[in-house]
PDB file of C-alpha atoms in Angstrom:
ATOM      1  CA  UNK N 264     183.373 130.762 253.378  1.00 47.00           C
ATOM      2  CA  UNK N 265     183.891 131.637 249.709  1.00 48.00           C
ATOM      3  CA  UNK N 266     182.905 135.026 248.408  1.00 55.00           C
ATOM      4  CA  UNK N 267     182.111 134.341 244.747  1.00 53.00           C
ATOM      5  CA  UNK N 268     180.764 137.298 242.822  1.00 56.00           C
ATOM      6  CA  UNK N 269     178.635 136.932 239.664  1.00 53.00           C
ATOM      7  CA  UNK N 270     180.359 137.724 236.399  1.00 55.00           C
ATOM      8  CA  UNK N 271     179.996 141.345 235.347  1.00 56.00           C
ATOM      9  CA  UNK N 272     178.529 140.070 232.060  1.00 51.00           C
ATOM     10  CA  UNK N 273     175.594 138.615 234.005  1.00 48.00           C
ATOM     11  CA  UNK N 274     174.892 141.789 235.956  1.00 54.00           C
ATOM     12  CA  UNK N 275     175.254 144.337 233.196  1.00 58.00           C
ATOM     13  CA  UNK N 276     172.224 146.418 232.178  1.00 57.00           C
ATOM     14  CA  UNK N 277     172.094 144.591 228.831  1.00 56.00           C
ATOM     15  CA  UNK N 278     172.001 141.166 230.478  1.00 50.00           C
ATOM     16  CA  UNK N 279     169.284 142.255 232.884  1.00 51.00           C
ATOM     17  CA  UNK N 280     167.257 143.680 229.964  1.00 49.00           C
ATOM     18  CA  UNK N 281     167.571 140.420 228.006  1.00 51.00           C
ATOM     19  CA  UNK N 282     166.537 138.411 231.016  1.00 46.00           C
ATOM     20  CA  UNK N 283     163.474 140.626 231.553  1.00 50.00           C
ATOM     21  CA  UNK N 284     162.519 140.271 227.868  1.00 45.00           C
ATOM     22  CA  UNK N 285     162.822 136.504 228.175  1.00 46.00           C
ATOM     23  CA  UNK N 286     160.496 136.482 231.159  1.00 43.00           C
ATOM     24  CA  UNK N 287     157.966 138.662 229.323  1.00 40.00           C
ATOM     25  CA  UNK N 288     158.066 136.476 226.189  1.00 39.00           C
ATOM     26  CA  UNK N 289     157.590 133.352 228.290  1.00 41.00           C
ATOM     27  CA  UNK N 290     154.653 134.992 230.050  1.00 38.00           C
ATOM     28  CA  UNK N 291     153.071 135.986 226.711  1.00 38.00           C
ATOM     29  CA  UNK N 292     153.379 132.438 225.380  1.00 43.00           C
ATOM     30  CA  UNK N 293     151.951 131.114 228.608  1.00 45.00           C
ATOM     31  CA  UNK N 294     148.928 133.385 228.287  1.00 41.00           C
ATOM     32  CA  UNK N 295     148.544 132.606 224.565  1.00 44.00           C
ATOM     33  CA  UNK N 296     148.337 128.931 225.325  1.00 46.00           C
ATOM     34  CA  UNK N 297     145.076 129.502 227.152  1.00 47.00           C
ATOM     35  CA  UNK N 298     143.521 132.315 225.097  1.00 47.00           C
ATOM     36  CA  UNK N 299     140.797 130.936 222.767  1.00 56.00           C
ATOM     37  CA  UNK N 300     141.431 131.497 219.071  1.00 60.00           C
ATOM     38  CA  UNK N 301     138.829 131.950 216.297  1.00 67.00           C
ATOM     39  CA  UNK N 302     139.489 128.470 214.944  1.00 75.00           C
ATOM     40  CA  UNK N 303     137.597 125.175 214.799  1.00 77.00           C
ATOM     41  CA  UNK N 304     139.183 121.735 214.739  1.00 79.00           C
ATOM     42  CA  UNK N 305     137.969 119.338 212.034  1.00 83.00           C
ATOM     43  CA  UNK N 306     138.339 115.559 211.829  1.00 88.00           C
ATOM     44  CA  UNK N 307     137.512 112.655 209.496  1.00 95.00           C
ATOM     45  CA  UNK N 308     133.759 112.149 209.790  1.00 95.00           C
ATOM     46  CA  UNK N 309     131.307 109.356 209.066  1.00 96.00           C
ATOM     47  CA  UNK N 310     130.963 107.671 205.685  1.00 98.00           C
ATOM     48  CA  UNK N 311     127.804 106.217 204.167  1.00 98.00           C
ATOM     49  CA  UNK N 312     127.324 103.676 201.393  1.00 98.00           C
ATOM     50  CA  UNK N 313     124.938 105.196 198.862  1.00 98.00           C
ATOM     51  CA  UNK N 314     124.112 101.660 197.689  1.00 98.00           C
ATOM     52  CA  UNK N 315     123.116 100.604 201.201  1.00 98.00           C
ATOM     53  CA  UNK N 316     121.621 102.021 204.374  1.00 97.00           C
ATOM     54  CA  UNK N 317     122.479 104.802 206.796  1.00 97.00           C
ATOM     55  CA  UNK N 318     121.068 104.778 210.332  1.00 96.00           C
ATOM     56  CA  UNK N 319     118.987 101.717 209.377  1.00 96.00           C
ATOM     57  CA  UNK N 320     117.260 103.455 206.456  1.00 97.00           C
ATOM     58  CA  UNK N 321     118.045 102.976 202.733  1.00 98.00           C
ATOM     59  CA  UNK N 322     120.032 105.897 201.348  1.00 98.00           C
ATOM     60  CA  UNK N 323     118.409 105.632 197.924  1.00 98.00           C
ATOM     61  CA  UNK N 324     114.798 104.673 197.286  1.00 98.00           C
ATOM     62  CA  UNK N 325     113.990 104.571 193.577  1.00 98.00           C
ATOM     63  CA  UNK N 326     110.547 104.125 192.024  1.00 98.00           C
ATOM     64  CA  UNK N 327     109.345 104.096 188.432  1.00 97.00           C
ATOM     65  CA  UNK N 328     112.039 101.746 187.098  1.00 97.00           C
ATOM     66  CA  UNK N 329     113.482  98.297 187.967  1.00 97.00           C
ATOM     67  CA  UNK N 330     116.194  98.446 190.648  1.00 97.00           C
ATOM     68  CA  UNK N 331     119.174  96.081 190.677  1.00 96.00           C
ATOM     69  CA  UNK N 332     120.735  94.242 193.588  1.00 95.00           C
ATOM     70  CA  UNK N 333     124.320  95.439 193.910  1.00 96.00           C
ATOM     71  CA  UNK N 334     127.635  94.309 195.280  1.00 94.00           C
ATOM     72  CA  UNK N 335     130.463  96.557 196.455  1.00 97.00           C
ATOM     73  CA  UNK N 336     130.070  99.976 198.050  1.00 98.00           C
ATOM     74  CA  UNK N 337     129.976 103.587 196.919  1.00 98.00           C
ATOM     75  CA  UNK N 338     130.753 105.606 200.043  1.00 98.00           C
ATOM     76  CA  UNK N 339     130.230 109.332 200.450  1.00 98.00           C
ATOM     77  CA  UNK N 340     132.440 110.856 203.140  1.00 97.00           C
ATOM     78  CA  UNK N 341     132.111 113.656 205.647  1.00 96.00           C
ATOM     79  CA  UNK N 342     134.114 115.878 207.984  1.00 91.00           C
ATOM     80  CA  UNK N 343     133.294 116.404 211.669  1.00 87.00           C
ATOM     81  CA  UNK N 344     134.027 119.593 213.613  1.00 79.00           C
ATOM     82  CA  UNK N 345     134.267 120.702 217.209  1.00 70.00           C
ATOM     83  CA  UNK N 346     131.328 122.604 218.628  1.00 65.00           C
ATOM     84  CA  UNK N 347     131.501 126.378 218.012  1.00 64.00           C
ATOM     85  CA  UNK N 348     131.342 126.905 221.771  1.00 62.00           C
ATOM     86  CA  UNK N 349     134.426 124.770 222.351  1.00 61.00           C
ATOM     87  CA  UNK N 350     137.500 126.922 222.906  1.00 63.00           C
ATOM     88  CA  UNK N 351     140.616 126.156 220.858  1.00 60.00           C
ATOM     89  CA  UNK N 352     143.878 127.453 222.282  1.00 56.00           C
ATOM     90  CA  UNK N 353     147.275 127.964 220.642  1.00 64.00           C
ATOM     91  CA  UNK N 354     148.833 124.706 221.762  1.00 55.00           C
ATOM     92  CA  UNK N 355     145.786 122.651 220.752  1.00 58.00           C
ATOM     93  CA  UNK N 356     145.826 124.301 217.340  1.00 58.00           C
ATOM     94  CA  UNK N 357     149.526 123.559 216.904  1.00 60.00           C
ATOM     95  CA  UNK N 358     148.912 119.910 217.810  1.00 62.00           C
ATOM     96  CA  UNK N 359     146.177 119.642 215.181  1.00 58.00           C
ATOM     97  CA  UNK N 360     148.435 121.292 212.592  1.00 60.00           C
ATOM     98  CA  UNK N 361     150.863 118.374 212.783  1.00 63.00           C
ATOM     99  CA  UNK N 362     148.225 115.606 213.020  1.00 65.00           C
ATOM    100  CA  UNK N 363     147.089 113.959 209.769  1.00 64.00           C
ATOM    101  CA  UNK N 364     143.710 113.204 211.381  1.00 72.00           C
ATOM    102  CA  UNK N 365     142.949 116.825 212.306  1.00 70.00           C
ATOM    103  CA  UNK N 366     142.859 120.220 210.640  1.00 69.00           C
ATOM    104  CA  UNK N 367     142.371 123.779 211.806  1.00 68.00           C
ATOM    105  CA  UNK N 368     139.902 126.065 210.017  1.00 66.00           C
ATOM    106  CA  UNK N 369     138.583 129.575 210.758  1.00 67.00           C
ATOM    107  CA  UNK N 370     135.386 129.120 212.774  1.00 67.00           C
ATOM    108  CA  UNK N 371     133.361 131.424 210.512  1.00 69.00           C
ATOM    109  CA  UNK N 372     134.019 129.124 207.526  1.00 64.00           C
ATOM    110  CA  UNK N 373     132.578 126.190 209.459  1.00 66.00           C
ATOM    111  CA  UNK N 374     129.802 127.970 211.326  1.00 69.00           C
ATOM    112  CA  UNK N 375     128.443 130.999 209.412  1.00 63.00           C
ATOM    113  CA  UNK N 376     128.134 133.964 211.799  1.00 61.00           C
ATOM    114  CA  UNK N 377     129.249 131.655 214.609  1.00 60.00           C
ATOM    115  CA  UNK N 378     125.754 130.156 214.673  1.00 67.00           C
ATOM    116  CA  UNK N 379     125.474 126.331 214.534  1.00 69.00           C
ATOM    117  CA  UNK N 380     121.721 126.596 213.813  1.00 77.00           C
ATOM    118  CA  UNK N 381     122.479 128.782 210.798  1.00 75.00           C
ATOM    119  CA  UNK N 382     125.187 126.349 209.681  1.00 73.00           C
ATOM    120  CA  UNK N 383     122.722 123.428 209.890  1.00 80.00           C
ATOM    121  CA  UNK N 384     120.169 125.393 207.875  1.00 86.00           C
ATOM    122  CA  UNK N 385     122.716 126.188 205.157  1.00 85.00           C
ATOM    123  CA  UNK N 386     124.098 122.655 204.907  1.00 85.00           C
ATOM    124  CA  UNK N 387     120.620 121.121 204.910  1.00 90.00           C
ATOM    125  CA  UNK N 388     119.628 123.281 201.926  1.00 93.00           C
ATOM    126  CA  UNK N 389     122.881 122.403 200.182  1.00 92.00           C
ATOM    127  CA  UNK N 390     122.111 118.711 200.624  1.00 94.00           C
ATOM    128  CA  UNK N 391     118.667 119.113 199.078  1.00 95.00           C
ATOM    129  CA  UNK N 392     120.136 120.895 196.076  1.00 96.00           C
ATOM    130  CA  UNK N 393     122.853 118.258 195.800  1.00 96.00           C
ATOM    131  CA  UNK N 394     120.291 115.430 195.839  1.00 97.00           C
ATOM    132  CA  UNK N 395     118.254 117.077 193.117  1.00 97.00           C
ATOM    133  CA  UNK N 396     121.323 117.701 190.941  1.00 98.00           C
ATOM    134  CA  UNK N 397     122.624 114.164 191.467  1.00 98.00           C
ATOM    135  CA  UNK N 398     119.267 112.695 190.451  1.00 98.00           C
ATOM    136  CA  UNK N 399     119.018 114.889 187.356  1.00 98.00           C
ATOM    137  CA  UNK N 400     122.617 114.099 186.310  1.00 98.00           C
ATOM    138  CA  UNK N 401     122.230 110.353 186.813  1.00 98.00           C
ATOM    139  CA  UNK N 402     118.932 110.128 184.944  1.00 98.00           C
ATOM    140  CA  UNK N 403     120.302 112.255 182.089  1.00 98.00           C
ATOM    141  CA  UNK N 404     123.351 109.956 181.895  1.00 98.00           C
ATOM    142  CA  UNK N 405     121.020 106.941 181.617  1.00 98.00           C
ATOM    143  CA  UNK N 406     118.632 108.748 179.263  1.00 97.00           C
ATOM    144  CA  UNK N 407     115.707 108.201 181.628  1.00 97.00           C
ATOM    145  CA  UNK N 408     112.820 110.555 182.208  1.00 95.00           C
ATOM    146  CA  UNK N 409     112.700 112.378 185.577  1.00 94.00           C
ATOM    147  CA  UNK N 410     108.939 112.527 185.127  1.00 95.00           C
ATOM    148  CA  UNK N 411     108.812 108.737 185.409  1.00 94.00           C
ATOM    149  CA  UNK N 412     111.722 107.792 187.681  1.00 98.00           C
ATOM    150  CA  UNK N 413     111.640 109.209 191.224  1.00 97.00           C
ATOM    151  CA  UNK N 414     114.541 109.134 193.651  1.00 98.00           C
ATOM    152  CA  UNK N 415     114.340 109.701 197.379  1.00 97.00           C
ATOM    153  CA  UNK N 416     117.594 110.271 199.312  1.00 97.00           C
ATOM    154  CA  UNK N 417     117.875 109.735 203.075  1.00 97.00           C
ATOM    155  CA  UNK N 418     121.185 110.575 204.748  1.00 97.00           C
ATOM    156  CA  UNK N 419     119.755 111.542 208.105  1.00 95.00           C
ATOM    157  CA  UNK N 420     121.230 114.808 209.395  1.00 91.00           C
ATOM    158  CA  UNK N 421     124.201 114.802 207.040  1.00 94.00           C
ATOM    159  CA  UNK N 422     124.320 118.100 205.179  1.00 91.00           C
ATOM    160  CA  UNK N 423     126.364 119.927 202.566  1.00 91.00           C
ATOM    161  CA  UNK N 424     126.860 119.510 198.832  1.00 94.00           C
ATOM    162  CA  UNK N 425     129.814 117.149 198.707  1.00 95.00           C
ATOM    163  CA  UNK N 426     127.916 113.853 198.410  1.00 97.00           C
ATOM    164  CA  UNK N 427     126.682 114.744 194.925  1.00 98.00           C
ATOM    165  CA  UNK N 428     129.077 112.608 192.897  1.00 98.00           C
ATOM    166  CA  UNK N 429     128.583 109.477 195.010  1.00 98.00           C
ATOM    167  CA  UNK N 430     124.798 109.836 195.081  1.00 98.00           C
ATOM    168  CA  UNK N 431     124.743 110.100 191.259  1.00 98.00           C
ATOM    169  CA  UNK N 432     126.932 107.006 190.934  1.00 98.00           C
ATOM    170  CA  UNK N 433     124.712 105.139 193.374  1.00 98.00           C
ATOM    171  CA  UNK N 434     121.644 105.927 191.272  1.00 98.00           C
ATOM    172  CA  UNK N 435     123.406 104.803 188.053  1.00 98.00           C
ATOM    173  CA  UNK N 436     124.566 101.572 189.695  1.00 98.00           C
ATOM    174  CA  UNK N 437     121.122 100.708 191.090  1.00 98.00           C
ATOM    175  CA  UNK N 438     119.380 101.366 187.778  1.00 98.00           C
ATOM    176  CA  UNK N 439     121.903 100.146 185.184  1.00 98.00           C
ATOM    177  CA  UNK N 440     125.126  98.923 186.793  1.00 97.00           C
ATOM    178  CA  UNK N 441     127.878  98.665 184.211  1.00 96.00           C
ATOM    179  CA  UNK N 442     125.299  98.184 181.445  1.00 94.00           C
ATOM    180  CA  UNK N 443     126.372  94.549 180.995  1.00 94.00           C
ATOM    181  CA  UNK N 444     124.756  92.953 184.020  1.00 94.00           C
ATOM    182  CA  UNK N 445     127.585  93.798 186.440  1.00 96.00           C
ATOM    183  CA  UNK N 446     128.197  96.447 189.045  1.00 97.00           C
ATOM    184  CA  UNK N 447     129.947  99.789 188.636  1.00 97.00           C
ATOM    185  CA  UNK N 448     132.179  98.945 191.581  1.00 97.00           C
ATOM    186  CA  UNK N 449     133.200  95.491 190.468  1.00 96.00           C
ATOM    187  CA  UNK N 450     132.646  94.485 194.099  1.00 96.00           C
ATOM    188  CA  UNK N 451     135.170  97.048 195.417  1.00 97.00           C
ATOM    189  CA  UNK N 452     134.635  99.569 198.209  1.00 98.00           C
ATOM    190  CA  UNK N 453     134.899 102.918 196.455  1.00 98.00           C
ATOM    191  CA  UNK N 454     134.675 106.216 198.291  1.00 98.00           C
ATOM    192  CA  UNK N 455     134.603 109.732 196.919  1.00 98.00           C
ATOM    193  CA  UNK N 456     133.604 113.329 197.181  1.00 98.00           C
ATOM    194  CA  UNK N 457     132.639 116.188 194.908  1.00 98.00           C
ATOM    195  CA  UNK N 458     129.687 118.398 194.180  1.00 98.00           C
ATOM    196  CA  UNK N 459     127.696 117.747 191.025  1.00 98.00           C
ATOM    197  CA  UNK N 460     125.408 119.875 188.929  1.00 98.00           C
ATOM    198  CA  UNK N 461     122.467 118.721 186.823  1.00 97.00           C
ATOM    199  CA  UNK N 462     124.759 118.477 183.777  1.00 97.00           C
ATOM    200  CA  UNK N 463     127.010 116.011 185.563  1.00 98.00           C
ATOM    201  CA  UNK N 464     129.942 118.383 186.152  1.00 98.00           C
ATOM    202  CA  UNK N 465     131.864 117.526 189.339  1.00 98.00           C
ATOM    203  CA  UNK N 466     133.234 120.390 191.439  1.00 97.00           C
ATOM    204  CA  UNK N 467     135.640 120.860 194.372  1.00 95.00           C
ATOM    205  CA  UNK N 468     134.550 120.612 197.979  1.00 92.00           C
ATOM    206  CA  UNK N 469     137.551 121.113 200.293  1.00 87.00           C
ATOM    207  CA  UNK N 470     138.733 119.015 203.235  1.00 90.00           C
ATOM    208  CA  UNK N 471     139.940 116.186 200.989  1.00 95.00           C
ATOM    209  CA  UNK N 472     142.916 115.119 203.187  1.00 93.00           C
ATOM    210  CA  UNK N 473     140.561 114.395 206.052  1.00 94.00           C
ATOM    211  CA  UNK N 474     138.072 112.666 203.772  1.00 96.00           C
ATOM    212  CA  UNK N 475     140.701 110.278 202.444  1.00 97.00           C
ATOM    213  CA  UNK N 476     141.473 109.330 206.042  1.00 96.00           C
ATOM    214  CA  UNK N 477     137.779 108.578 206.660  1.00 97.00           C
ATOM    215  CA  UNK N 478     137.555 106.586 203.408  1.00 98.00           C
ATOM    216  CA  UNK N 479     140.551 104.380 204.222  1.00 98.00           C
ATOM    217  CA  UNK N 480     139.354 103.880 207.806  1.00 97.00           C
ATOM    218  CA  UNK N 481     136.065 102.488 206.479  1.00 98.00           C
ATOM    219  CA  UNK N 482     137.623 100.073 203.993  1.00 98.00           C
ATOM    220  CA  UNK N 483     137.853 102.000 200.726  1.00 98.00           C
ATOM    221  CA  UNK N 484     140.673 101.192 198.324  1.00 98.00           C
ATOM    222  CA  UNK N 485     139.672 103.769 195.680  1.00 98.00           C
ATOM    223  CA  UNK N 486     138.876 107.457 196.171  1.00 98.00           C
ATOM    224  CA  UNK N 487     137.144 109.486 193.449  1.00 98.00           C
ATOM    225  CA  UNK N 488     137.737 113.218 193.722  1.00 98.00           C
ATOM    226  CA  UNK N 489     137.431 116.434 191.702  1.00 98.00           C
ATOM    227  CA  UNK N 490     140.391 117.004 189.379  1.00 96.00           C
ATOM    228  CA  UNK N 491     141.226 120.365 190.942  1.00 94.00           C
ATOM    229  CA  UNK N 492     141.865 118.790 194.347  1.00 96.00           C
ATOM    230  CA  UNK N 493     144.617 116.314 193.475  1.00 96.00           C
ATOM    231  CA  UNK N 494     147.333 118.356 195.189  1.00 95.00           C
ATOM    232  CA  UNK N 495     145.365 118.503 198.440  1.00 93.00           C
ATOM    233  CA  UNK N 496     144.490 114.816 198.260  1.00 95.00           C
ATOM    234  CA  UNK N 497     148.158 113.835 198.030  1.00 93.00           C
ATOM    235  CA  UNK N 498     148.784 115.305 201.505  1.00 89.00           C
ATOM    236  CA  UNK N 499     149.037 112.377 203.923  1.00 88.00           C
ATOM    237  CA  UNK N 500     147.287 109.978 201.525  1.00 94.00           C
ATOM    238  CA  UNK N 501     146.560 106.732 203.423  1.00 96.00           C
ATOM    239  CA  UNK N 502     148.530 103.702 202.290  1.00 95.00           C
ATOM    240  CA  UNK N 503     146.587 101.515 199.872  1.00 96.00           C
ATOM    241  CA  UNK N 504     144.135 104.210 198.798  1.00 98.00           C
ATOM    242  CA  UNK N 505     144.152 104.903 195.046  1.00 98.00           C
ATOM    243  CA  UNK N 506     143.309 108.504 194.108  1.00 98.00           C
ATOM    244  CA  UNK N 507     141.243 108.855 190.902  1.00 98.00           C
ATOM    245  CA  UNK N 508     140.545 112.424 189.706  1.00 98.00           C
ATOM    246  CA  UNK N 509     137.447 113.063 187.583  1.00 98.00           C
ATOM    247  CA  UNK N 510     135.637 116.072 186.150  1.00 98.00           C
ATOM    248  CA  UNK N 511     132.225 114.699 185.140  1.00 98.00           C
ATOM    249  CA  UNK N 512     129.865 111.877 185.963  1.00 98.00           C
ATOM    250  CA  UNK N 513     130.712 110.253 182.622  1.00 98.00           C
ATOM    251  CA  UNK N 514     134.398 110.326 183.579  1.00 98.00           C
ATOM    252  CA  UNK N 515     133.602 108.709 186.950  1.00 98.00           C
ATOM    253  CA  UNK N 516     131.717 105.889 185.266  1.00 98.00           C
ATOM    254  CA  UNK N 517     134.562 105.454 182.766  1.00 98.00           C
ATOM    255  CA  UNK N 518     137.172 105.392 185.562  1.00 98.00           C
ATOM    256  CA  UNK N 519     135.248 102.688 187.399  1.00 98.00           C
ATOM    257  CA  UNK N 520     135.110 100.666 184.175  1.00 97.00           C
ATOM    258  CA  UNK N 521     138.879 101.008 183.868  1.00 98.00           C
ATOM    259  CA  UNK N 522     139.324  99.809 187.430  1.00 97.00           C
ATOM    260  CA  UNK N 523     137.118  96.753 186.778  1.00 96.00           C
ATOM    261  CA  UNK N 524     138.707  95.783 183.479  1.00 95.00           C
ATOM    262  CA  UNK N 525     142.311  96.840 183.943  1.00 95.00           C
ATOM    263  CA  UNK N 526     141.943  99.708 181.460  1.00 95.00           C
ATOM    264  CA  UNK N 527     143.208 103.286 181.648  1.00 94.00           C
ATOM    265  CA  UNK N 528     142.442 105.070 184.913  1.00 97.00           C
ATOM    266  CA  UNK N 529     143.371 108.679 185.655  1.00 97.00           C
ATOM    267  CA  UNK N 530     145.679 109.317 188.605  1.00 97.00           C
ATOM    268  CA  UNK N 531     146.803 112.270 190.714  1.00 95.00           C
TER     269      UNK N 531
END
């Protein structure tokens, strides 16, 4: 029977200390994998055509002026998020970090005070303000009186301010189209995001890489976005989706004209 002794290098105090540290590190990583972190996973959400219907109800109902029949689509886009009560561990967060269809965000930026009811209240109010601003900007662009033309927006339980640009474009298209009897879209499926104020200024919204994924999934070939978010939008841009940065409603209308006619169109 052989009597093989371990190498002294393997039984030295230093080797034993390193082995113990390795065990402790492995144990810490094992625990970390199951400890919930203060993060929420976000995903590409639903999209809705502002020229059409959402949940079987028209998104835009306009009274006080003739309304056109339209072709093409103007899609607003959303982001979905895991429930605040759903625990997100280290490994799940790392998986999302490397997945183009997921993102990790601090929970308190998605759910204020960790309260989904509070988040819904905030985003609902933001949507109301966005609808009002989009209506004011669109009517001002068309030189129509808000006292005469009334716009009702119905996007169900979708909240937040980021539909502003696409709502304003939908109103312009339904009332005036391209001003020459055609559509703003030229029959294309155009998606986009961006806040808007009553002067028609388009602002950043965040989450653009996930929104471009949602847009491409639902058939868009063009994506209108705030100028300041070009760098974010170019992260994992879906193949076949053209990014068009704009800063005002007038620039959005002009960009769509360029797309229809083969004219100059801004690019990221």
